[in-house]
mmCIF file of C-alpha atoms in Angstrom:
data_model
loop_
_atom_site.group_PDB
_atom_site.id
_atom_site.type_symbol
_atom_site.label_atom_id
_atom_site.label_comp_id
_atom_site.label_asym_id
_atom_site.label_seq_id
_atom_site.Cartn_x
_atom_site.Cartn_y
_atom_site.Cartn_z
ATOM 1 C CA UNK A 21 0.000 0.000 0.000
ATOM 2 C CA UNK A 22 1.373 3.429 -0.915
ATOM 3 C CA UNK A 23 1.938 5.984 1.800
ATOM 4 C CA UNK A 24 -0.078 9.168 1.783
ATOM 5 C CA UNK A 25 2.136 12.150 0.920
ATOM 6 C CA UNK A 26 3.017 14.440 3.783
ATOM 7 C CA UNK A 27 1.463 17.886 4.018
ATOM 8 C CA UNK A 28 4.750 19.573 3.029
ATOM 9 C CA UNK A 29 5.193 17.221 0.078
ATOM 10 C CA UNK A 30 1.673 17.923 -1.171
ATOM 11 C CA UNK A 31 2.230 21.686 -0.752
ATOM 12 C CA UNK A 32 5.520 21.440 -2.677
ATOM 13 C CA UNK A 33 3.793 19.546 -5.465
ATOM 14 C CA UNK A 34 1.026 22.174 -5.671
ATOM 15 C CA UNK A 35 3.586 25.025 -5.819
ATOM 16 C CA UNK A 36 5.520 23.230 -8.578
ATOM 17 C CA UNK A 37 2.338 22.825 -10.617
ATOM 18 C CA UNK A 38 0.955 26.337 -9.918
ATOM 19 C CA UNK A 39 3.973 28.644 -9.558
ATOM 20 C CA UNK A 40 2.407 31.841 -10.872
ATOM 21 C CA UNK A 41 -0.812 31.293 -8.976
ATOM 22 C CA UNK A 42 1.138 30.831 -5.740
ATOM 23 C CA UNK A 43 3.171 34.014 -6.305
ATOM 24 C CA UNK A 44 0.037 35.958 -7.300
ATOM 25 C CA UNK A 45 -1.898 34.825 -4.234
ATOM 26 C CA UNK A 46 1.009 35.733 -1.995
ATOM 27 C CA UNK A 47 1.237 39.165 -3.632
ATOM 28 C CA UNK A 48 -2.502 39.794 -3.228
ATOM 29 C CA UNK A 49 -2.406 38.716 0.409
ATOM 30 C CA UNK A 50 0.658 40.881 1.048
ATOM 31 C CA UNK A 51 -0.726 44.043 -0.494
ATOM 32 C CA UNK A 52 -4.133 43.559 1.159
ATOM 33 C CA UNK A 53 -2.675 43.056 4.620
ATOM 34 C CA UNK A 54 -0.228 45.931 4.141
ATOM 35 C CA UNK A 55 -3.031 48.294 3.083
ATOM 36 C CA UNK A 56 -5.109 47.170 6.070
ATOM 37 C CA UNK A 57 -2.187 47.771 8.432
ATOM 38 C CA UNK A 58 -1.296 51.150 6.949
ATOM 39 C CA UNK A 59 -4.947 52.298 7.024
ATOM 40 C CA UNK A 60 -4.950 51.754 10.779
ATOM 41 C CA UNK A 61 -2.254 54.446 11.119
ATOM 42 C CA UNK A 62 -4.081 57.791 10.952
ATOM 43 C CA UNK A 63 -1.021 60.074 10.911
ATOM 44 C CA UNK A 64 0.090 59.128 7.364
ATOM 45 C CA UNK A 65 -1.046 60.550 4.037
ATOM 46 C CA UNK A 66 -3.026 58.256 1.748
ATOM 47 C CA UNK A 67 -0.306 58.369 -0.923
ATOM 48 C CA UNK A 68 2.324 57.276 1.617
ATOM 49 C CA UNK A 69 0.073 54.419 2.763
ATOM 50 C CA UNK A 70 -0.298 53.192 -0.825
ATOM 51 C CA UNK A 71 3.445 53.488 -1.498
ATOM 52 C CA UNK A 72 4.279 51.535 1.671
ATOM 53 C CA UNK A 73 1.758 48.840 0.756
ATOM 54 C CA UNK A 74 3.270 48.540 -2.729
ATOM 55 C CA UNK A 75 6.802 48.288 -1.334
ATOM 56 C CA UNK A 76 5.795 45.602 1.175
ATOM 57 C CA UNK A 77 4.004 43.632 -1.532
ATOM 58 C CA UNK A 78 6.966 43.988 -3.886
ATOM 59 C CA UNK A 79 9.385 42.643 -1.265
ATOM 60 C CA UNK A 80 7.006 39.766 -0.535
ATOM 61 C CA UNK A 81 6.724 39.007 -4.262
ATOM 62 C CA UNK A 82 10.506 38.880 -4.635
ATOM 63 C CA UNK A 83 10.695 36.502 -1.688
ATOM 64 C CA UNK A 84 7.953 34.352 -3.264
ATOM 65 C CA UNK A 85 9.801 34.261 -6.588
ATOM 66 C CA UNK A 86 13.017 33.200 -4.846
ATOM 67 C CA UNK A 87 11.092 30.533 -2.953
ATOM 68 C CA UNK A 88 9.472 29.337 -6.173
ATOM 69 C CA UNK A 89 12.889 29.174 -7.846
ATOM 70 C CA UNK A 90 14.219 27.104 -4.931
ATOM 71 C CA UNK A 91 11.274 24.701 -5.185
ATOM 72 C CA UNK A 92 11.823 24.402 -8.951
ATOM 73 C CA UNK A 93 15.556 23.771 -8.470
ATOM 74 C CA UNK A 94 14.873 21.142 -5.814
ATOM 75 C CA UNK A 95 12.254 19.481 -7.985
ATOM 76 C CA UNK A 96 14.573 19.379 -11.004
ATOM 77 C CA UNK A 97 17.517 18.122 -8.992
ATOM 78 C CA UNK A 98 15.793 15.602 -6.745
ATOM 79 C CA UNK A 99 12.286 15.140 -8.085
ATOM 80 C CA UNK A 100 9.648 13.546 -5.952
ATOM 81 C CA UNK A 101 11.585 10.313 -5.456
ATOM 82 C CA UNK A 102 14.746 11.691 -3.858
ATOM 83 C CA UNK A 103 18.198 12.447 -5.276
ATOM 84 C CA UNK A 104 18.777 11.538 -8.901
ATOM 85 C CA UNK A 105 21.932 9.888 -10.149
ATOM 86 C CA UNK A 106 22.777 10.789 -13.717
ATOM 87 C CA UNK A 107 23.707 8.066 -16.172
ATOM 88 C CA UNK A 108 27.401 9.018 -16.256
ATOM 89 C CA UNK A 109 27.755 8.716 -12.496
ATOM 90 C CA UNK A 110 25.988 5.364 -12.468
ATOM 91 C CA UNK A 111 28.186 4.117 -15.354
ATOM 92 C CA UNK A 112 31.303 5.256 -13.494
ATOM 93 C CA UNK A 113 30.166 3.520 -10.319
ATOM 94 C CA UNK A 114 29.354 0.326 -12.242
ATOM 95 C CA UNK A 115 32.806 0.216 -13.908
ATOM 96 C CA UNK A 116 34.883 1.347 -10.935
ATOM 97 C CA UNK A 117 34.093 -1.703 -8.787
ATOM 98 C CA UNK A 118 35.626 -4.319 -11.078
ATOM 99 C CA UNK A 119 38.070 -6.645 -9.358
#
């Protein structure tokens, strides 16, 4: 019987399949929460509140893109079944153990 994938594994798989959607959702959440936070501060101009919200969302988007790139790199290097061994390494290992 196959094991059920862990929560982190299923999240990683979803991010790999929906990279732009994940980054877009993170951006929307970031800008919404930043606007909500800045609107609670009455001593700032509206233009400054919008600029701060945009900057926070932009930083969050860059972090999401870096995270997405790391997930993509990990997926290409290891895949879902663990570390991959390329054919040249496996050929070298097969020929190096001759007695």
